[in-house]
Amino acid sequence: MNDHSEAPVAPVGAFAPPYYAVVFTAVRTQHRHGYGETDARMEDLVKDVPGYLGMDHAQTPGGLGITVGYFRDEDALTRWRTDVEHRAAQERGRAEWYEHYTLHVAKVERSHAFTRAENAQSPTTG
């Protein structure tokens, strides 16, 4: 996945379970031709999948990329997994862009979030 430096730094919010998390971790090759355009297209395309909830990205200094996609149900997962453009991008990724990757699909049974309120005052004791 790309650097996403223009995106605000905030995780995708929590959803009412159950839903699915797809965790894609990868180390890319030195070959980058076409990667950014394909990555951007996949991000636009997945948004049209009914049941797609959002995605988080992270990149370690050592080059490990982590993308977590969230989907409401198995139908949404199947639609994304079998999308013709997505399948073509996967094949190109294996042929050109990825040194290795791992994909995990998990059913989320619990979810919660925290956001610090602006101008929140510290509690006082007394």
mmCIF file of N, CA and C in Angstrom:
data_model
loop_
_atom_site.group_PDB
_atom_site.id
_atom_site.type_symbol
_atom_site.label_atom_id
_atom_site.label_comp_id
_atom_site.label_asym_id
_atom_site.label_seq_id
_atom_site.Cartn_x
_atom_site.Cartn_y
_atom_site.Cartn_z
ATOM 1 N N MET A 1 0.836 -1.168 0.000
ATOM 2 C CA MET A 1 0.000 0.000 0.000
ATOM 3 C C MET A 1 0.885 1.236 0.000
ATOM 4 N N ASN A 2 0.293 2.406 -0.264
ATOM 5 C CA ASN A 2 1.156 3.576 -0.391
ATOM 6 C C ASN A 2 1.374 4.277 0.928
ATOM 7 N N ASP A 3 2.098 5.393 0.885
ATOM 8 C CA ASP A 3 2.499 6.085 2.106
ATOM 9 C C ASP A 3 1.351 6.798 2.809
ATOM 10 N N HIS A 4 0.334 7.224 2.072
ATOM 11 C CA HIS A 4 -0.841 7.882 2.643
ATOM 12 C C HIS A 4 -0.472 9.084 3.494
ATOM 13 N N SER A 5 0.571 9.812 3.111
ATOM 14 C CA SER A 5 1.010 10.951 3.905
ATOM 15 C C SER A 5 -0.008 12.084 3.901
ATOM 16 N N GLU A 6 -0.893 12.126 2.891
ATOM 17 C CA GLU A 6 -1.894 13.177 2.843
ATOM 18 C C GLU A 6 -3.123 12.871 3.700
ATOM 19 N N ALA A 7 -3.286 11.642 4.114
ATOM 20 C CA ALA A 7 -4.445 11.238 4.898
ATOM 21 C C ALA A 7 -4.284 11.676 6.354
ATOM 22 N N PRO A 8 -5.383 12.076 6.993
ATOM 23 C CA PRO A 8 -5.287 12.419 8.412
ATOM 24 C C PRO A 8 -4.880 11.190 9.224
ATOM 25 N N VAL A 9 -4.170 11.429 10.310
ATOM 26 C CA VAL A 9 -3.708 10.323 11.147
ATOM 27 C C VAL A 9 -4.788 10.042 12.186
ATOM 28 N N ALA A 10 -5.579 9.039 11.918
ATOM 29 C CA ALA A 10 -6.627 8.598 12.834
ATOM 30 C C ALA A 10 -7.063 7.208 12.400
ATOM 31 N N PRO A 11 -7.294 6.323 13.342
ATOM 32 C CA PRO A 11 -7.749 4.979 12.969
ATOM 33 C C PRO A 11 -9.217 4.996 12.550
ATOM 34 N N VAL A 12 -9.593 3.978 11.795
ATOM 35 C CA VAL A 12 -11.003 3.779 11.480
ATOM 36 C C VAL A 12 -11.716 3.532 12.804
ATOM 37 N N GLY A 13 -12.902 4.053 12.961
ATOM 38 C CA GLY A 13 -13.648 3.893 14.206
ATOM 39 C C GLY A 13 -14.120 2.468 14.449
ATOM 40 N N ALA A 14 -14.646 2.238 15.625
ATOM 41 C CA ALA A 14 -15.181 0.926 15.988
ATOM 42 C C ALA A 14 -16.566 0.751 15.359
ATOM 43 N N PHE A 15 -16.921 -0.483 15.102
ATOM 44 C CA PHE A 15 -18.220 -0.824 14.529
ATOM 45 C C PHE A 15 -18.901 -1.822 15.448
ATOM 46 N N ALA A 16 -20.215 -1.934 15.314
ATOM 47 C CA ALA A 16 -20.956 -2.925 16.092
ATOM 48 C C ALA A 16 -20.617 -4.314 15.556
ATOM 49 N N PRO A 17 -20.082 -5.184 16.397
ATOM 50 C CA PRO A 17 -19.753 -6.543 15.956
ATOM 51 C C PRO A 17 -21.016 -7.365 15.733
ATOM 52 N N PRO A 18 -20.896 -8.446 15.015
ATOM 53 C CA PRO A 18 -19.673 -8.935 14.388
ATOM 54 C C PRO A 18 -19.438 -8.275 13.043
ATOM 55 N N TYR A 19 -18.183 -8.206 12.652
ATOM 56 C CA TYR A 19 -17.756 -7.802 11.325
ATOM 57 C C TYR A 19 -16.404 -8.456 11.082
ATOM 58 N N TYR A 20 -15.796 -8.195 9.964
ATOM 59 C CA TYR A 20 -14.545 -8.867 9.607
ATOM 60 C C TYR A 20 -13.413 -7.874 9.426
ATOM 61 N N ALA A 21 -12.226 -8.293 9.826
ATOM 62 C CA ALA A 21 -11.004 -7.532 9.603
ATOM 63 C C ALA A 21 -10.089 -8.380 8.716
ATOM 64 N N VAL A 22 -9.607 -7.776 7.656
ATOM 65 C CA VAL A 22 -8.671 -8.426 6.748
ATOM 66 C C VAL A 22 -7.336 -7.727 6.925
ATOM 67 N N VAL A 23 -6.346 -8.449 7.418
ATOM 68 C CA VAL A 23 -5.033 -7.882 7.721
ATOM 69 C C VAL A 23 -4.046 -8.342 6.653
ATOM 70 N N PHE A 24 -3.524 -7.375 5.891
ATOM 71 C CA PHE A 24 -2.567 -7.658 4.830
ATOM 72 C C PHE A 24 -1.234 -7.034 5.225
ATOM 73 N N THR A 25 -0.229 -7.866 5.446
ATOM 74 C CA THR A 25 1.115 -7.380 5.774
ATOM 75 C C THR A 25 2.033 -7.780 4.626
ATOM 76 N N ALA A 26 2.886 -6.838 4.207
ATOM 77 C CA ALA A 26 3.712 -7.116 3.040
ATOM 78 C C ALA A 26 5.024 -6.360 3.078
ATOM 79 N N VAL A 27 6.002 -6.948 2.419
ATOM 80 C CA VAL A 27 7.273 -6.280 2.130
ATOM 81 C C VAL A 27 7.360 -6.230 0.612
ATOM 82 N N ARG A 28 7.547 -5.020 0.081
ATOM 83 C CA ARG A 28 7.566 -4.840 -1.363
ATOM 84 C C ARG A 28 8.961 -5.053 -1.942
ATOM 85 N N THR A 29 8.979 -5.325 -3.225
ATOM 86 C CA THR A 29 10.221 -5.392 -3.982
ATOM 87 C C THR A 29 10.682 -3.963 -4.278
ATOM 88 N N GLN A 30 11.817 -3.830 -4.915
ATOM 89 C CA GLN A 30 12.297 -2.518 -5.339
ATOM 90 C C GLN A 30 11.521 -2.004 -6.548
ATOM 91 N N HIS A 31 10.826 -2.888 -7.258
ATOM 92 C CA HIS A 31 10.053 -2.512 -8.439
ATOM 93 C C HIS A 31 8.803 -1.742 -8.014
ATOM 94 N N ARG A 32 8.661 -0.511 -8.476
ATOM 95 C CA ARG A 32 7.516 0.325 -8.076
ATOM 96 C C ARG A 32 6.632 0.753 -9.246
ATOM 97 N N HIS A 33 7.057 0.453 -10.471
ATOM 98 C CA HIS A 33 6.320 0.926 -11.647
ATOM 99 C C HIS A 33 4.855 0.477 -11.602
ATOM 100 N N GLY A 34 3.953 1.439 -11.597
ATOM 101 C CA GLY A 34 2.525 1.153 -11.620
ATOM 102 C C GLY A 34 1.899 0.869 -10.273
ATOM 103 N N TYR A 35 2.711 0.733 -9.228
ATOM 104 C CA TYR A 35 2.167 0.367 -7.916
ATOM 105 C C TYR A 35 1.238 1.456 -7.354
ATOM 106 N N GLY A 36 1.703 2.695 -7.345
ATOM 107 C CA GLY A 36 0.914 3.785 -6.761
ATOM 108 C C GLY A 36 -0.436 3.957 -7.426
ATOM 109 N N GLU A 37 -0.458 3.895 -8.741
ATOM 110 C CA GLU A 37 -1.717 4.044 -9.475
ATOM 111 C C GLU A 37 -2.666 2.885 -9.171
ATOM 112 N N THR A 38 -2.122 1.679 -9.137
ATOM 113 C CA THR A 38 -2.957 0.504 -8.856
ATOM 114 C C THR A 38 -3.477 0.542 -7.429
ATOM 115 N N ASP A 39 -2.617 0.928 -6.494
ATOM 116 C CA ASP A 39 -3.024 1.033 -5.096
ATOM 117 C C ASP A 39 -4.161 2.041 -4.941
ATOM 118 N N ALA A 40 -4.023 3.195 -5.566
ATOM 119 C CA ALA A 40 -5.077 4.221 -5.490
ATOM 120 C C ALA A 40 -6.375 3.712 -6.116
ATOM 121 N N ARG A 41 -6.272 2.995 -7.226
ATOM 122 C CA ARG A 41 -7.464 2.446 -7.879
ATOM 123 C C ARG A 41 -8.143 1.422 -6.976
ATOM 124 N N MET A 42 -7.369 0.575 -6.308
ATOM 125 C CA MET A 42 -7.958 -0.429 -5.416
ATOM 126 C C MET A 42 -8.664 0.250 -4.250
ATOM 127 N N GLU A 43 -8.074 1.318 -3.725
ATOM 128 C CA GLU A 43 -8.711 2.040 -2.617
ATOM 129 C C GLU A 43 -10.032 2.663 -3.050
ATOM 130 N N ASP A 44 -10.092 3.183 -4.275
ATOM 131 C CA ASP A 44 -11.353 3.722 -4.785
ATOM 132 C C ASP A 44 -12.360 2.613 -5.047
ATOM 133 N N LEU A 45 -11.901 1.521 -5.626
ATOM 134 C CA LEU A 45 -12.778 0.415 -5.999
ATOM 135 C C LEU A 45 -13.416 -0.261 -4.789
ATOM 136 N N VAL A 46 -12.650 -0.492 -3.729
ATOM 137 C CA VAL A 46 -13.180 -1.196 -2.560
ATOM 138 C C VAL A 46 -14.285 -0.381 -1.883
ATOM 139 N N LYS A 47 -14.236 0.932 -2.005
ATOM 140 C CA LYS A 47 -15.262 1.782 -1.393
ATOM 141 C C LYS A 47 -16.648 1.535 -1.981
ATOM 142 N N ASP A 48 -16.710 0.977 -3.186
ATOM 143 C CA ASP A 48 -17.990 0.682 -3.829
ATOM 144 C C ASP A 48 -18.564 -0.675 -3.439
ATOM 145 N N VAL A 49 -17.824 -1.457 -2.665
ATOM 146 C CA VAL A 49 -18.304 -2.775 -2.237
ATOM 147 C C VAL A 49 -19.324 -2.589 -1.115
ATOM 148 N N PRO A 50 -20.576 -3.037 -1.319
ATOM 149 C CA PRO A 50 -21.555 -2.953 -0.232
ATOM 150 C C PRO A 50 -21.043 -3.736 0.978
ATOM 151 N N GLY A 51 -21.018 -3.095 2.141
ATOM 152 C CA GLY A 51 -20.517 -3.743 3.345
ATOM 153 C C GLY A 51 -19.074 -3.408 3.670
ATOM 154 N N TYR A 52 -18.405 -2.646 2.815
ATOM 155 C CA TYR A 52 -17.049 -2.175 3.127
ATOM 156 C C TYR A 52 -17.165 -1.085 4.185
ATOM 157 N N LEU A 53 -16.351 -1.169 5.238
ATOM 158 C CA LEU A 53 -16.451 -0.238 6.363
ATOM 159 C C LEU A 53 -15.293 0.761 6.443
ATOM 160 N N GLY A 54 -14.144 0.424 5.889
ATOM 161 C CA GLY A 54 -13.000 1.323 5.944
ATOM 162 C C GLY A 54 -11.701 0.562 6.011
ATOM 163 N N MET A 55 -10.570 1.311 6.057
ATOM 164 C CA MET A 55 -9.276 0.653 6.166
ATOM 165 C C MET A 55 -8.269 1.533 6.877
ATOM 166 N N ASP A 56 -7.321 0.877 7.530
ATOM 167 C CA ASP A 56 -6.197 1.518 8.200
ATOM 168 C C ASP A 56 -4.916 1.070 7.505
ATOM 169 N N HIS A 57 -3.921 1.969 7.492
ATOM 170 C CA HIS A 57 -2.612 1.661 6.902
ATOM 171 C C HIS A 57 -1.516 2.047 7.877
ATOM 172 N N ALA A 58 -0.416 1.316 7.822
ATOM 173 C CA ALA A 58 0.782 1.687 8.571
ATOM 174 C C ALA A 58 1.988 1.140 7.818
ATOM 175 N N GLN A 59 3.115 1.808 7.988
ATOM 176 C CA GLN A 59 4.367 1.385 7.363
ATOM 177 C C GLN A 59 5.458 1.479 8.410
ATOM 178 N N THR A 60 6.196 0.406 8.612
ATOM 179 C CA THR A 60 7.295 0.438 9.567
ATOM 180 C C THR A 60 8.530 1.038 8.891
ATOM 181 N N PRO A 61 9.454 1.586 9.677
ATOM 182 C CA PRO A 61 10.691 2.107 9.086
ATOM 183 C C PRO A 61 11.464 1.032 8.310
ATOM 184 N N GLY A 62 11.322 -0.221 8.706
ATOM 185 C CA GLY A 62 12.022 -1.305 8.031
ATOM 186 C C GLY A 62 11.382 -1.763 6.734
ATOM 187 N N GLY A 63 10.206 -1.225 6.396
ATOM 188 C CA GLY A 63 9.578 -1.542 5.119
ATOM 189 C C GLY A 63 8.399 -2.484 5.162
ATOM 190 N N LEU A 64 7.951 -2.879 6.349
ATOM 191 C CA LEU A 64 6.766 -3.725 6.444
ATOM 192 C C LEU A 64 5.529 -2.848 6.324
ATOM 193 N N GLY A 65 4.700 -3.112 5.322
ATOM 194 C CA GLY A 65 3.442 -2.394 5.145
ATOM 195 C C GLY A 65 2.310 -3.195 5.743
ATOM 196 N N ILE A 66 1.399 -2.514 6.426
ATOM 197 C CA ILE A 66 0.258 -3.178 7.066
ATOM 198 C C ILE A 66 -1.007 -2.440 6.652
ATOM 199 N N THR A 67 -1.946 -3.180 6.105
ATOM 200 C CA THR A 67 -3.251 -2.633 5.752
ATOM 201 C C THR A 67 -4.303 -3.516 6.394
ATOM 202 N N VAL A 68 -5.254 -2.893 7.080
ATOM 203 C CA VAL A 68 -6.366 -3.627 7.674
ATOM 204 C C VAL A 68 -7.640 -3.082 7.052
ATOM 205 N N GLY A 69 -8.368 -3.952 6.356
ATOM 206 C CA GLY A 69 -9.654 -3.588 5.781
ATOM 207 C C GLY A 69 -10.763 -4.162 6.636
ATOM 208 N N TYR A 70 -11.858 -3.416 6.752
ATOM 209 C CA TYR A 70 -12.978 -3.840 7.596
ATOM 210 C C TYR A 70 -14.217 -4.031 6.717
ATOM 211 N N PHE A 71 -14.893 -5.160 6.923
ATOM 212 C CA PHE A 71 -16.057 -5.507 6.117
ATOM 213 C C PHE A 71 -17.181 -5.993 7.018
ATOM 214 N N ARG A 72 -18.406 -5.616 6.699
ATOM 215 C CA ARG A 72 -19.575 -5.941 7.514
ATOM 216 C C ARG A 72 -19.840 -7.436 7.577
ATOM 217 N N ASP A 73 -19.685 -8.158 6.456
ATOM 218 C CA ASP A 73 -20.075 -9.568 6.434
ATOM 219 C C ASP A 73 -19.287 -10.347 5.383
ATOM 220 N N GLU A 74 -19.543 -11.642 5.343
ATOM 221 C CA GLU A 74 -18.827 -12.505 4.399
ATOM 222 C C GLU A 74 -19.165 -12.185 2.954
ATOM 223 N N ASP A 75 -20.389 -11.715 2.693
ATOM 224 C CA ASP A 75 -20.750 -11.334 1.325
ATOM 225 C C ASP A 75 -19.855 -10.203 0.829
ATOM 226 N N ALA A 76 -19.594 -9.215 1.683
ATOM 227 C CA ALA A 76 -18.716 -8.105 1.309
ATOM 228 C C ALA A 76 -17.302 -8.613 1.038
ATOM 229 N N LEU A 77 -16.823 -9.516 1.886
ATOM 230 C CA LEU A 77 -15.499 -10.109 1.675
ATOM 231 C C LEU A 77 -15.425 -10.839 0.331
ATOM 232 N N THR A 78 -16.450 -11.598 0.027
ATOM 233 C CA THR A 78 -16.481 -12.362 -1.222
ATOM 234 C C THR A 78 -16.509 -11.427 -2.420
ATOM 235 N N ARG A 79 -17.312 -10.383 -2.345
ATOM 236 C CA ARG A 79 -17.366 -9.415 -3.454
ATOM 237 C C ARG A 79 -15.992 -8.817 -3.708
ATOM 238 N N TRP A 80 -15.280 -8.450 -2.642
ATOM 239 C CA TRP A 80 -13.967 -7.850 -2.809
ATOM 240 C C TRP A 80 -12.949 -8.877 -3.301
ATOM 241 N N ARG A 81 -12.971 -10.054 -2.710
ATOM 242 C CA ARG A 81 -12.001 -11.089 -3.075
ATOM 243 C C ARG A 81 -12.144 -11.505 -4.532
ATOM 244 N N THR A 82 -13.366 -11.497 -5.063
ATOM 245 C CA THR A 82 -13.608 -11.980 -6.421
ATOM 246 C C THR A 82 -13.726 -10.868 -7.459
ATOM 247 N N ASP A 83 -13.563 -9.621 -7.055
ATOM 248 C CA ASP A 83 -13.625 -8.514 -8.009
ATOM 249 C C ASP A 83 -12.546 -8.693 -9.082
ATOM 250 N N VAL A 84 -12.921 -8.533 -10.348
ATOM 251 C CA VAL A 84 -12.019 -8.804 -11.461
ATOM 252 C C VAL A 84 -10.785 -7.896 -11.425
ATOM 253 N N GLU A 85 -10.967 -6.605 -11.181
ATOM 254 C CA GLU A 85 -9.821 -5.693 -11.124
ATOM 255 C C GLU A 85 -8.919 -6.009 -9.933
ATOM 256 N N HIS A 86 -9.544 -6.343 -8.802
ATOM 257 C CA HIS A 86 -8.776 -6.692 -7.613
ATOM 258 C C HIS A 86 -7.943 -7.956 -7.871
ATOM 259 N N ARG A 87 -8.544 -8.957 -8.518
ATOM 260 C CA ARG A 87 -7.817 -10.192 -8.839
ATOM 261 C C ARG A 87 -6.612 -9.898 -9.742
ATOM 262 N N ALA A 88 -6.795 -9.025 -10.726
ATOM 263 C CA ALA A 88 -5.694 -8.664 -11.628
ATOM 264 C C ALA A 88 -4.582 -7.945 -10.859
ATOM 265 N N ALA A 89 -4.960 -7.065 -9.937
ATOM 266 C CA ALA A 89 -3.961 -6.361 -9.119
ATOM 267 C C ALA A 89 -3.212 -7.346 -8.226
ATOM 268 N N GLN A 90 -3.905 -8.335 -7.681
ATOM 269 C CA GLN A 90 -3.244 -9.356 -6.860
ATOM 270 C C GLN A 90 -2.202 -10.119 -7.676
ATOM 271 N N GLU A 91 -2.567 -10.502 -8.888
ATOM 272 C CA GLU A 91 -1.630 -11.232 -9.747
ATOM 273 C C GLU A 91 -0.406 -10.381 -10.063
ATOM 274 N N ARG A 92 -0.634 -9.116 -10.378
ATOM 275 C CA ARG A 92 0.504 -8.229 -10.666
ATOM 276 C C ARG A 92 1.362 -8.035 -9.420
ATOM 277 N N GLY A 93 0.722 -7.937 -8.256
ATOM 278 C CA GLY A 93 1.463 -7.798 -7.008
ATOM 279 C C GLY A 93 2.394 -8.972 -6.768
ATOM 280 N N ARG A 94 1.897 -10.177 -6.983
ATOM 281 C CA ARG A 94 2.739 -11.369 -6.814
ATOM 282 C C ARG A 94 3.864 -11.404 -7.846
ATOM 283 N N ALA A 95 3.582 -10.946 -9.060
ATOM 284 C CA ALA A 95 4.577 -10.987 -10.135
ATOM 285 C C ALA A 95 5.635 -9.897 -10.003
ATOM 286 N N GLU A 96 5.241 -8.710 -9.475
ATOM 287 C CA GLU A 96 6.147 -7.566 -9.525
ATOM 288 C C GLU A 96 6.436 -6.873 -8.199
ATOM 289 N N TRP A 97 5.436 -6.665 -7.355
ATOM 290 C CA TRP A 97 5.564 -5.695 -6.266
ATOM 291 C C TRP A 97 5.869 -6.263 -4.894
ATOM 292 N N TYR A 98 5.583 -7.519 -4.642
ATOM 293 C CA TYR A 98 5.740 -8.054 -3.296
ATOM 294 C C TYR A 98 6.857 -9.077 -3.202
ATOM 295 N N GLU A 99 7.739 -8.857 -2.232
ATOM 296 C CA GLU A 99 8.768 -9.827 -1.880
ATOM 297 C C GLU A 99 8.087 -10.993 -1.159
ATOM 298 N N HIS A 100 7.229 -10.652 -0.206
ATOM 299 C CA HIS A 100 6.362 -11.616 0.470
ATOM 300 C C HIS A 100 5.238 -10.866 1.172
ATOM 301 N N TYR A 101 4.154 -11.600 1.420
ATOM 302 C CA TYR A 101 3.026 -11.015 2.137
ATOM 303 C C TYR A 101 2.286 -12.099 2.907
ATOM 304 N N THR A 102 1.477 -11.642 3.851
ATOM 305 C CA THR A 102 0.609 -12.524 4.624
ATOM 306 C C THR A 102 -0.768 -11.883 4.682
ATOM 307 N N LEU A 103 -1.797 -12.702 4.587
ATOM 308 C CA LEU A 103 -3.173 -12.230 4.664
ATOM 309 C C LEU A 103 -3.876 -12.994 5.777
ATOM 310 N N HIS A 104 -4.493 -12.263 6.681
ATOM 311 C CA HIS A 104 -5.270 -12.862 7.767
ATOM 312 C C HIS A 104 -6.696 -12.322 7.672
ATOM 313 N N VAL A 105 -7.685 -13.179 7.836
ATOM 314 C CA VAL A 105 -9.082 -12.761 7.875
ATOM 315 C C VAL A 105 -9.630 -13.188 9.230
ATOM 316 N N ALA A 106 -10.165 -12.217 9.973
ATOM 317 C CA ALA A 106 -10.647 -12.502 11.323
ATOM 318 C C ALA A 106 -12.049 -11.936 11.528
ATOM 319 N N LYS A 107 -12.853 -12.674 12.265
ATOM 320 C CA LYS A 107 -14.173 -12.189 12.648
ATOM 321 C C LYS A 107 -14.018 -11.405 13.944
ATOM 322 N N VAL A 108 -14.440 -10.151 13.931
ATOM 323 C CA VAL A 108 -14.317 -9.288 15.104
ATOM 324 C C VAL A 108 -15.536 -9.510 15.993
ATOM 325 N N GLU A 109 -15.278 -9.845 17.237
ATOM 326 C CA GLU A 109 -16.354 -10.104 18.185
ATOM 327 C C GLU A 109 -16.505 -9.005 19.219
ATOM 328 N N ARG A 110 -15.491 -8.148 19.322
ATOM 329 C CA ARG A 110 -15.545 -7.038 20.278
ATOM 330 C C ARG A 110 -14.826 -5.857 19.647
ATOM 331 N N SER A 111 -15.371 -4.665 19.880
ATOM 332 C CA SER A 111 -14.782 -3.472 19.278
ATOM 333 C C SER A 111 -15.152 -2.252 20.112
ATOM 334 N N HIS A 112 -14.191 -1.401 20.369
ATOM 335 C CA HIS A 112 -14.486 -0.136 21.021
ATOM 336 C C HIS A 112 -13.443 0.876 20.582
ATOM 337 N N ALA A 113 -13.715 2.146 20.824
ATOM 338 C CA ALA A 113 -12.811 3.210 20.389
ATOM 339 C C ALA A 113 -12.709 4.265 21.470
ATOM 340 N N PHE A 114 -11.680 5.067 21.379
ATOM 341 C CA PHE A 114 -11.473 6.185 22.295
ATOM 342 C C PHE A 114 -11.010 7.373 21.469
ATOM 343 N N THR A 115 -11.556 8.533 21.760
ATOM 344 C CA THR A 115 -11.100 9.777 21.161
ATOM 345 C C THR A 115 -10.991 10.805 22.264
ATOM 346 N N ARG A 116 -9.828 11.402 22.382
ATOM 347 C CA ARG A 116 -9.622 12.445 23.384
ATOM 348 C C ARG A 116 -10.442 13.662 22.995
ATOM 349 N N ALA A 117 -11.249 14.134 23.917
ATOM 350 C CA ALA A 117 -12.059 15.328 23.662
ATOM 351 C C ALA A 117 -11.174 16.558 23.700
ATOM 352 N N GLU A 118 -11.387 17.479 22.770
ATOM 353 C CA GLU A 118 -10.626 18.712 22.783
ATOM 354 C C GLU A 118 -10.997 19.536 24.013
ATOM 355 N N ASN A 119 -10.024 20.199 24.535
ATOM 356 C CA ASN A 119 -10.222 21.079 25.694
ATOM 357 C C ASN A 119 -10.738 20.351 26.918
ATOM 358 N N ALA A 120 -10.483 19.050 26.976
ATOM 359 C CA ALA A 120 -10.931 18.298 28.156
ATOM 360 C C ALA A 120 -10.090 18.716 29.349
ATOM 361 N N GLN A 121 -10.747 18.871 30.470
ATOM 362 C CA GLN A 121 -10.048 19.224 31.684
ATOM 363 C C GLN A 121 -9.725 17.967 32.467
ATOM 364 N N SER A 122 -8.608 17.995 33.142
ATOM 365 C CA SER A 122 -8.235 16.863 33.982
ATOM 366 C C SER A 122 -9.157 16.780 35.171
ATOM 367 N N PRO A 123 -9.528 15.578 35.581
ATOM 368 C CA PRO A 123 -10.385 15.462 36.769
ATOM 369 C C PRO A 123 -9.608 15.945 38.001
ATOM 370 N N THR A 124 -10.344 16.496 38.894
ATOM 371 C CA THR A 124 -9.714 16.959 40.121
ATOM 372 C C THR A 124 -10.137 16.062 41.261
ATOM 373 N N THR A 125 -9.293 15.977 42.244
ATOM 374 C CA THR A 125 -9.621 15.207 43.434
ATOM 375 C C THR A 125 -9.695 16.183 44.599
ATOM 376 N N GLY A 126 -10.354 15.820 45.577
ATOM 377 C CA GLY A 126 -10.395 16.739 46.696
ATOM 378 C C GLY A 126 -11.249 16.242 47.719
#
